[in-house]
Short mmCIF file of C-alpha atoms in Angstrom, two decimals:
data_model
loop_
_atom_site.label_atom_id
_atom_site.label_comp_id
_atom_site.label_asym_id
_atom_site.label_seq_id
_atom_site.Cartn_x
_atom_site.Cartn_y
_atom_site.Cartn_z
CA MET A 1 30.56 -0.12 -1.21
CA ASN A 2 29.11 0.05 -4.61
CA ALA A 3 30.22 -3.45 -5.23
CA ARG A 4 28.57 -4.79 -2.20
CA ARG A 5 25.54 -3.18 -2.98
CA GLU A 6 25.63 -4.18 -7.09
CA GLU A 7 25.86 -8.10 -5.28
CA SER A 8 23.24 -7.27 -2.43
CA ARG A 9 20.29 -6.88 -6.11
CA ASP A 10 21.18 -10.04 -7.15
CA ARG A 11 19.62 -11.78 -3.95
CA ALA A 12 16.85 -13.48 -3.63
CA ILE A 13 15.84 -12.18 -0.31
CA VAL A 14 16.43 -8.53 -1.63
CA LYS A 15 14.12 -9.39 -4.43
CA ILE A 16 11.15 -10.87 -2.13
CA ALA A 17 11.55 -7.23 0.50
CA ALA A 18 11.14 -5.22 -2.26
CA HIS A 19 7.78 -6.77 -3.04
CA LEU A 20 6.84 -5.72 1.11
CA PRO A 21 6.19 -3.26 3.53
CA ASP A 22 9.73 -3.09 6.72
CA LEU A 23 6.46 -3.26 9.31
CA ILE A 24 6.08 -7.45 7.31
CA VAL A 25 9.97 -7.68 6.49
CA TYR A 26 11.72 -7.15 9.69
CA GLY A 27 8.54 -8.43 11.97
CA LYS A 28 7.84 -10.84 14.58
CA PHE A 29 4.53 -12.70 14.49
CA SER A 30 3.42 -15.42 16.16
CA PRO A 31 2.56 -19.19 14.11
CA GLU A 32 -1.03 -19.05 15.65
CA GLN A 33 -2.93 -17.15 12.83
CA PRO A 34 -4.70 -14.46 12.52
CA SER A 35 -1.77 -12.64 15.11
CA VAL A 36 -2.45 -9.14 16.20
CA ASP A 37 0.19 -6.25 16.76
CA TYR A 38 -0.40 -3.14 18.16
CA PHE A 39 1.42 0.01 17.35
CA ASP A 40 0.87 4.12 17.23
CA GLY A 41 2.15 6.41 13.93
CA VAL A 42 0.94 8.40 10.97
CA LEU A 43 -0.42 7.09 7.74
CA MET A 44 -0.10 9.04 4.55
CA PHE A 45 -2.95 7.84 1.69
CA VAL A 46 -1.68 9.03 -1.85
CA ASP A 47 -4.32 9.01 -4.55
CA LEU A 48 -2.71 9.58 -8.31
CA SER A 49 -5.33 11.02 -10.28
CA GLY A 50 -5.97 10.42 -13.97
CA PHE A 51 -4.47 7.23 -14.67
CA THR A 52 -7.73 5.70 -14.46
CA GLU A 53 -9.42 8.01 -17.81
CA LEU A 54 -4.98 7.00 -19.37
CA THR A 55 -5.88 2.93 -18.86
CA GLU A 56 -9.29 3.32 -19.89
CA LYS A 57 -8.55 5.62 -23.27
CA PHE A 58 -4.75 2.92 -23.56
CA SER A 59 -7.36 -0.40 -23.37
CA THR A 60 -9.40 0.67 -27.17
CA ALA A 61 -8.40 -1.29 -30.38
CA MET A 62 -5.96 1.24 -31.63
CA TYR A 63 -3.94 1.82 -28.57
CA MET A 64 -3.90 -1.85 -27.15
CA ASP A 65 -0.50 -2.86 -29.14
CA ARG A 66 1.66 0.09 -26.95
CA GLY A 67 -0.36 1.00 -24.57
CA ALA A 68 0.69 -1.70 -21.27
CA GLU A 69 4.48 -0.45 -22.55
CA GLN A 70 3.42 3.07 -21.94
CA LEU A 71 1.29 3.26 -19.34
CA ALA A 72 3.60 1.13 -17.40
CA GLU A 73 6.22 3.42 -18.10
CA MET A 74 4.58 6.28 -16.81
CA LEU A 75 2.69 5.30 -13.96
CA ASN A 76 5.80 4.00 -12.59
CA HIS A 77 7.20 7.53 -13.41
CA TYR A 78 4.86 8.92 -10.90
CA ILE A 79 4.90 6.37 -8.60
CA SER A 80 8.42 5.85 -8.42
CA ALA A 81 8.28 9.20 -7.57
CA ILE A 82 6.36 9.15 -4.90
CA VAL A 83 7.52 6.32 -3.56
CA GLU A 84 11.59 7.82 -3.07
CA LYS A 85 9.45 10.81 -1.32
CA VAL A 86 8.62 8.78 1.03
CA LEU A 87 11.30 6.47 2.11
CA ILE A 88 13.58 10.11 1.40
CA PHE A 89 11.30 11.01 4.55
CA GLY A 90 11.45 7.98 6.58
CA GLY A 91 8.43 6.05 5.86
CA ASP A 92 7.18 2.84 5.26
CA ILE A 93 4.96 1.81 1.45
CA LEU A 94 2.24 -0.25 3.42
CA LYS A 95 0.46 -1.53 0.20
CA PHE A 96 0.13 -0.14 -3.73
CA ALA A 97 -3.54 0.07 -5.20
CA GLY A 98 -3.13 0.19 -8.80
CA ASP A 99 -2.71 4.42 -8.74
CA ALA A 100 -3.16 5.38 -4.50
CA LEU A 101 -0.87 3.99 -1.57
CA LEU A 102 -0.75 3.62 1.79
CA ALA A 103 2.79 4.58 3.82
CA LEU A 104 3.39 4.64 7.44
CA TRP A 105 5.92 6.09 9.94
CA LYS A 106 5.95 3.55 12.71
CA VAL A 107 6.76 5.86 16.00
CA GLU A 108 6.53 6.18 19.80
CA ARG A 109 3.60 8.02 20.78
CA LYS A 110 5.82 10.81 22.19
CA GLU A 111 6.84 11.28 18.90
CA LEU A 112 4.04 11.57 17.23
CA LYS A 113 3.73 15.39 17.54
CA ASN A 114 6.80 15.85 15.64
CA ILE A 115 6.58 12.84 12.90
CA ILE A 116 3.42 14.71 11.77
CA THR A 117 5.55 17.45 11.01
CA VAL A 118 7.51 15.71 8.56
CA VAL A 119 4.76 13.74 7.11
CA ILE A 120 3.14 17.11 6.11
CA LYS A 121 6.63 18.50 4.95
CA CYS A 122 6.85 15.14 2.88
CA SER A 123 3.18 15.65 1.27
CA LEU A 124 3.59 19.08 0.10
CA ALA A 125 6.71 17.72 -1.31
CA ILE A 126 5.21 14.97 -2.77
CA HIS A 127 2.56 17.85 -4.56
CA GLN A 128 5.45 19.80 -5.50
CA LEU A 129 6.42 17.17 -7.67
CA PHE A 130 3.33 17.92 -9.76
CA GLU A 131 2.56 21.65 -9.99
CA THR A 132 5.46 21.59 -13.35
CA GLN A 133 3.75 17.96 -14.76
CA GLU A 134 2.29 17.60 -17.49
CA SER A 135 0.99 14.64 -19.29
CA GLU A 136 1.73 13.92 -22.93
CA GLU A 137 -2.00 12.61 -23.24
CA GLY A 138 -2.69 16.07 -21.60
CA LEU A 139 -4.20 14.68 -18.81
CA ASP A 140 -4.59 16.54 -15.41
CA ILE A 141 -2.53 14.49 -13.17
CA GLY A 142 -1.83 15.12 -9.67
CA VAL A 143 -2.44 13.56 -6.35
CA LYS A 144 -5.00 14.26 -3.35
CA ILE A 145 -3.37 13.24 0.28
CA GLY A 146 -4.48 12.05 3.65
CA LEU A 147 -3.00 12.20 6.51
CA ALA A 148 -4.05 10.57 10.10
CA ALA A 149 -2.29 9.36 13.42
CA GLY A 150 -2.62 7.30 16.18
CA HIS A 151 -3.30 4.85 17.30
CA ILE A 152 -3.67 1.15 14.99
CA THR A 153 -3.67 -2.25 14.83
CA MET A 154 -2.32 -5.15 11.88
CA LEU A 155 -4.36 -8.54 11.35
CA VAL A 156 -1.79 -11.10 9.46
CA LEU A 157 -4.25 -13.94 8.43
CA GLY A 158 -3.25 -17.33 6.55
CA ASP A 159 -1.87 -20.55 6.86
CA GLU A 160 1.54 -22.60 5.76
CA THR A 161 1.28 -21.82 1.99
CA ARG A 162 0.14 -18.16 1.86
CA ASN A 163 0.11 -14.56 4.88
CA TYR A 164 -1.64 -11.94 4.12
CA PHE A 165 -1.30 -8.43 6.77
CA LEU A 166 -3.61 -5.69 6.57
CA VAL A 167 -3.81 -2.45 9.11
CA VAL A 168 -6.83 -1.92 10.68
CA GLY A 169 -8.89 0.80 13.70
CA ARG A 170 -9.75 3.91 13.26
CA THR A 171 -6.81 5.84 12.23
CA VAL A 172 -6.86 3.45 8.62
CA ASP A 173 -10.61 4.93 9.24
CA GLY A 174 -9.56 8.50 9.65
CA VAL A 175 -6.69 8.61 6.59
CA ARG A 176 -9.50 7.38 4.46
CA SER A 177 -11.93 9.49 5.01
CA ALA A 178 -9.51 12.10 4.19
CA GLN A 179 -8.53 11.18 1.86
CA ASN A 180 -12.06 11.06 0.43
CA MET A 181 -12.13 14.77 1.01
CA ALA A 182 -9.40 15.60 -1.10
CA GLN A 183 -8.72 17.45 -3.90
CA LYS A 184 -6.64 17.65 -6.34
CA ASN A 185 -3.01 19.26 -5.00
CA ASP A 186 -5.20 18.59 -1.42
CA VAL A 187 -3.16 17.56 2.02
CA ILE A 188 -6.15 16.62 4.22
CA LEU A 189 -5.58 16.28 8.42
CA SER A 190 -7.78 13.85 9.92
CA PRO A 191 -9.54 15.22 13.56
CA ASN A 192 -6.80 13.12 15.37
CA CYS A 193 -3.98 13.90 13.30
CA TRP A 194 -4.65 17.43 13.78
CA GLU A 195 -5.27 17.64 17.63
CA LEU A 196 -2.12 16.19 17.54
CA SER A 197 0.66 17.25 15.97
CA GLU A 198 1.95 20.85 16.08
CA ARG A 199 -0.47 23.36 15.03
CA SER A 200 1.13 26.46 15.38
CA MET A 201 3.43 25.01 12.42
CA PHE A 202 0.71 25.02 9.83
CA GLU A 203 -1.76 27.33 7.19
CA ILE A 204 -4.46 25.57 8.15
CA GLU A 205 -7.94 26.12 6.07
CA ARG A 206 -11.09 24.66 7.79
CA ILE A 207 -13.47 22.35 5.68
CA PRO A 208 -17.24 23.49 5.97
CA GLY A 209 -19.36 21.03 8.29
CA GLN A 210 -16.19 18.85 8.81
CA ARG A 211 -13.72 18.77 11.52
CA ALA A 212 -10.62 17.39 9.60
CA VAL A 213 -8.48 20.16 7.81
CA LYS A 214 -6.68 21.14 5.27
CA VAL A 215 -3.36 21.76 5.48
CA ASN A 216 -2.34 25.24 2.59
CA PHE A 217 1.59 25.96 4.40
CA LEU A 218 3.55 25.18 6.55
CA LYS A 219 4.64 27.91 8.77
CA LEU A 220 7.89 27.33 10.26
CA PRO A 221 10.05 30.09 12.37
CA PRO A 222 13.18 31.60 11.48
CA THR A 223 15.47 30.03 13.32
CA PHE A 224 13.88 26.88 13.14
CA ASN A 225 16.16 24.67 11.39
CA PHE A 226 14.32 21.69 9.79
CA ASP A 227 16.88 19.31 8.85
CA GLU A 228 18.44 19.34 11.61
CA PHE A 229 15.05 18.69 13.56
CA PHE A 230 14.54 15.62 10.49
CA LYS A 231 17.79 14.17 11.78
CA LYS A 232 16.49 14.12 15.40
CA CYS A 233 13.10 12.77 14.31
CA MET A 234 14.36 10.01 12.52
CA SER A 235 16.73 8.50 15.42
CA PHE A 236 13.07 7.37 16.44
CA MET A 237 12.23 5.38 13.62
CA ASP A 238 12.84 1.53 13.56
CA TYR A 239 15.41 0.74 10.22
CA TYR A 240 15.78 3.89 8.82
CA PRO A 241 18.97 4.08 7.02
CA SER A 242 22.23 6.01 8.75
CA GLY A 243 25.86 5.66 8.89
CA ASP A 244 27.50 3.51 6.76
CA HIS A 245 24.08 3.29 4.56
CA LYS A 246 22.54 6.70 4.32
CA ASN A 247 22.33 7.01 0.93
CA LEU A 248 20.67 4.41 0.74
CA LEU A 249 16.43 4.22 0.34
CA ARG A 250 15.95 1.40 2.06
CA LEU A 251 18.36 -0.60 4.66
CA ALA A 252 15.76 -4.04 3.05
CA CYS A 253 18.59 -3.29 -0.11
CA MET A 254 21.06 -4.55 2.12
CA LEU A 255 19.66 -7.80 3.70
CA GLU A 256 22.01 -10.68 3.83
CA SER A 257 20.80 -13.86 2.39
CA ASN A 258 18.65 -15.74 4.79
CA PRO A 259 16.50 -19.99 3.96
CA GLU A 260 14.32 -18.93 6.81
CA LEU A 261 14.01 -15.42 6.29
CA GLU A 262 13.47 -15.52 2.38
CA LEU A 263 10.55 -18.44 2.81
CA SER A 264 8.10 -16.80 5.34
CA LEU A 265 8.68 -13.56 3.04
CA ARG A 266 7.59 -15.90 0.37
CA LYS A 267 4.05 -16.19 1.57
CA TYR A 268 2.72 -13.18 1.06
CA ILE A 269 3.52 -12.70 -2.89
CA MET A 270 1.15 -13.89 -5.23
CA GLU A 271 2.28 -17.31 -5.71
CA SER A 272 1.79 -16.23 -9.87
CA ILE A 273 4.59 -13.61 -9.35
CA SER A 274 6.75 -15.52 -6.44
CA LYS A 275 7.41 -18.01 -9.88
CA GLN A 276 9.00 -15.01 -11.03
CA ILE A 277 10.74 -13.45 -9.04
CA ASP A 278 14.10 -14.87 -9.97
CA LYS A 279 13.26 -12.98 -14.19
CA GLN A 280 12.91 -9.72 -15.05
CA LEU A 281 9.92 -8.61 -13.64
CA ARG A 282 8.55 -5.38 -15.17
CA GLY A 283 9.58 -6.27 -18.45
CA TYR A 284 7.83 -9.55 -18.45
CA LEU A 285 4.39 -8.80 -16.05
CA SER A 286 3.23 -5.25 -17.22
CA GLU A 287 0.93 -5.46 -20.31
CA LEU A 288 -2.90 -5.53 -20.73
CA ARG A 289 -4.60 -8.74 -19.93
CA PRO A 290 -8.01 -10.00 -19.94
CA VAL A 291 -9.29 -10.61 -17.06
CA THR A 292 -11.83 -11.59 -14.54
CA ILE A 293 -12.72 -9.32 -11.14
CA MET A 294 -14.22 -10.53 -8.35
CA PHE A 295 -14.60 -8.01 -4.53
CA VAL A 296 -15.41 -10.06 -1.60
CA ASN A 297 -16.43 -6.98 1.26
CA LEU A 298 -18.03 -8.42 4.43
CA MET A 299 -19.19 -6.01 6.85
CA PHE A 300 -19.00 -6.80 10.81
CA LYS A 301 -21.84 -7.23 13.00
CA ASP A 302 -20.94 -4.14 15.90
CA GLU A 303 -17.77 -4.75 17.37
CA ASP A 304 -15.03 -3.49 14.93
CA LYS A 305 -12.11 -4.73 17.68
CA ALA A 306 -9.54 -7.03 15.78
CA GLU A 307 -9.08 -9.05 18.22
CA VAL A 308 -13.46 -9.63 17.24
CA ILE A 309 -12.93 -9.41 13.52
CA GLY A 310 -9.32 -11.56 13.40
CA PRO A 311 -10.95 -14.56 13.60
CA ALA A 312 -13.85 -14.58 11.42
CA ILE A 313 -11.46 -12.25 8.48
CA GLN A 314 -8.91 -15.61 9.07
CA ASP A 315 -11.80 -18.19 8.51
CA ALA A 316 -13.81 -16.88 5.67
CA CYS A 317 -9.89 -15.70 4.16
CA MET A 318 -9.11 -19.55 4.29
CA HIS A 319 -12.04 -20.60 2.81
CA ILE A 320 -11.98 -17.89 0.05
CA ASN A 321 -8.29 -19.14 -1.28
CA SER A 322 -9.58 -22.51 -0.70
CA VAL A 323 -12.50 -21.77 -3.75
CA LEU A 324 -9.69 -20.00 -5.91
CA ARG A 325 -7.38 -22.80 -6.08
CA VAL A 326 -9.32 -24.50 -7.33
CA PHE A 327 -10.36 -22.35 -10.10
CA ARG A 328 -6.36 -20.55 -10.69
CA GLY A 329 -8.11 -18.02 -9.10
CA GLN A 330 -5.62 -15.41 -6.41
CA ILE A 331 -6.10 -13.17 -3.61
CA ASN A 332 -3.98 -10.39 -4.57
CA LYS A 333 -5.28 -7.71 -2.01
CA VAL A 334 -6.37 -7.43 1.34
CA PHE A 335 -7.90 -4.52 3.21
CA MET A 336 -9.83 -2.58 5.59
CA PHE A 337 -12.84 -0.37 3.20
CA ASP A 338 -16.12 1.43 4.52
CA LYS A 339 -15.35 -0.30 7.78
CA GLY A 340 -15.77 -3.78 6.21
CA CYS A 341 -12.47 -5.93 4.70
CA SER A 342 -12.60 -6.19 0.96
CA PHE A 343 -10.93 -9.31 -0.76
CA LEU A 344 -9.28 -8.53 -4.37
CA CYS A 345 -9.90 -11.52 -6.59
CA VAL A 346 -8.20 -12.59 -9.67
CA PHE A 347 -8.84 -14.23 -12.66
CA GLY A 348 -6.64 -15.37 -15.47
CA LEU A 349 -2.92 -13.85 -14.15
CA PRO A 350 -0.01 -14.74 -15.98
CA GLY A 351 0.40 -18.22 -15.58
CA GLU A 352 -2.89 -19.03 -14.22
CA LYS A 353 -5.12 -18.68 -17.50
CA ALA A 354 -7.47 -21.04 -18.00
CA PRO A 355 -11.05 -21.28 -19.86
CA ASN A 356 -14.38 -20.19 -18.90
CA GLU A 357 -12.47 -18.05 -16.35
CA ALA A 358 -15.78 -15.57 -15.91
CA ALA A 359 -18.07 -18.74 -15.28
CA HIS A 360 -15.38 -20.09 -12.63
CA ALA A 361 -15.74 -16.02 -10.57
CA LEU A 362 -19.58 -16.79 -10.72
CA GLU A 363 -19.14 -20.60 -9.05
CA SER A 364 -16.56 -19.23 -6.95
CA SER A 365 -18.64 -16.23 -5.71
CA MET A 366 -21.69 -18.02 -5.27
CA ASP A 367 -19.63 -20.97 -3.20
CA ILE A 368 -17.74 -17.79 -1.21
CA PHE A 369 -20.75 -15.70 -0.04
CA ASP A 370 -22.60 -19.44 1.31
CA SER A 371 -19.85 -19.85 3.30
CA CYS A 372 -18.82 -16.61 4.55
CA SER A 373 -22.12 -15.53 5.08
CA GLN A 374 -23.02 -17.97 7.99
CA VAL A 375 -19.34 -17.31 9.40
CA HIS A 376 -19.81 -15.97 12.95
CA LYS A 377 -19.39 -12.00 13.26
CA ILE A 378 -19.52 -11.26 9.69
CA HIS A 379 -23.66 -9.87 8.93
CA THR A 380 -23.24 -8.72 5.29
CA VAL A 381 -21.01 -10.49 2.70
CA SER A 382 -21.41 -8.65 -0.69
CA ILE A 383 -19.88 -10.34 -4.19
CA GLY A 384 -19.65 -8.16 -7.29
CA VAL A 385 -18.02 -9.99 -10.33
CA THR A 386 -16.90 -8.44 -13.87
CA SER A 387 -14.52 -9.05 -16.83
CA GLY A 388 -12.83 -6.59 -18.82
CA THR A 389 -9.05 -5.67 -20.15
CA VAL A 390 -6.86 -3.79 -16.88
CA PHE A 391 -3.08 -2.64 -16.55
CA CYS A 392 -1.51 -5.83 -14.92
CA GLY A 393 2.16 -5.15 -13.88
CA ILE A 394 4.73 -4.30 -11.74
CA VAL A 395 3.99 -0.40 -9.72
CA GLY A 396 6.11 1.30 -7.81
CA HIS A 397 10.48 2.22 -7.09
CA SER A 398 13.32 -0.34 -7.85
CA VAL A 399 13.70 -0.71 -4.29
CA ARG A 400 10.06 -1.11 -3.35
CA HIS A 401 7.42 -2.45 -5.55
CA GLU A 402 3.83 -4.67 -5.77
CA TYR A 403 2.23 -6.15 -8.57
CA THR A 404 -1.17 -4.97 -9.54
CA GLY A 405 -3.65 -6.08 -11.40
CA VAL A 406 -6.87 -3.95 -11.33
CA LEU A 407 -5.88 -0.44 -12.92
CA GLY A 408 -8.54 0.31 -15.70
#
């Protein structure tokens, strides 16, 4: 079995799958885009506080020589521990955003109550990882966690060369709102998550002026066997390792070679990363790097249903991508934020460095602004451009990680 695992790690499809959530790896989507999928689940938004200050420190001349290596090592130490806990508790890491991540437990509606208990247990376990942690740099490292549950919609955007996915809806808004209320070491439940939960299982604290609540601790009955409860819950989770694979963190570690699936999955990975997929990604790409970053935020007219805003996001995405290709920029992330859709675009990534990238970013932003402002259903287009030194590198765990280029 161990020999088989060693062999699987070298397969290209396994390396590609490590950059993507199970939601994509095992998903079946319409060739027409945007495609829309609906499901229920629990979302967890984890923010690792303290690393922005660390990146700023390492970006100074005094630390530049050793900064990237040390920052990558420290960040991955903490993020990897969080990812491992999420996977152990049956979660799926949807996206990384520098020192934050979004995780999903996708289940049938009738299973939400029990899964919320599992996710709260996982959240408290993540906090325990940091109770005795003290950064070597004297920083106060901790986590802030928001949870939400209910209906979730996924949009898949793109064309024959690149694909992007994002989750949308009230549950997504709820998990961001809950995380924004959290202080260090807090677990905040959105109002809907609290309503759907087995409330007798938790000791909570009301938040003044809010319907969201803070979880203080679990108060399980003396006869309650969490291990048996968890095992039963996981029997309803797709792709949770069991049987011969029960010691794996992720079933995607054992994917068999499949050229068609591999080609499909590569479309979700940035071209500069896809080119390096067979090389030692962490050492090659972890660096403090001068780049130019462009945020494109789209706000929509009244209607926020995925079927309505999906085509607008698709049109905007295709135009943004076409403009960036001309100037050697790339879309690093697409996500919903504050009821709008944001595109995080980066100029100057490995293999794509070009002279005058700041000027190219400004020229791109004007083109994108003019075009997206004409897209039906888009109410407001906001674009910000900045240049500076940021941490660029692979963040996460060996079985689930992503390339991020904006920590700083």
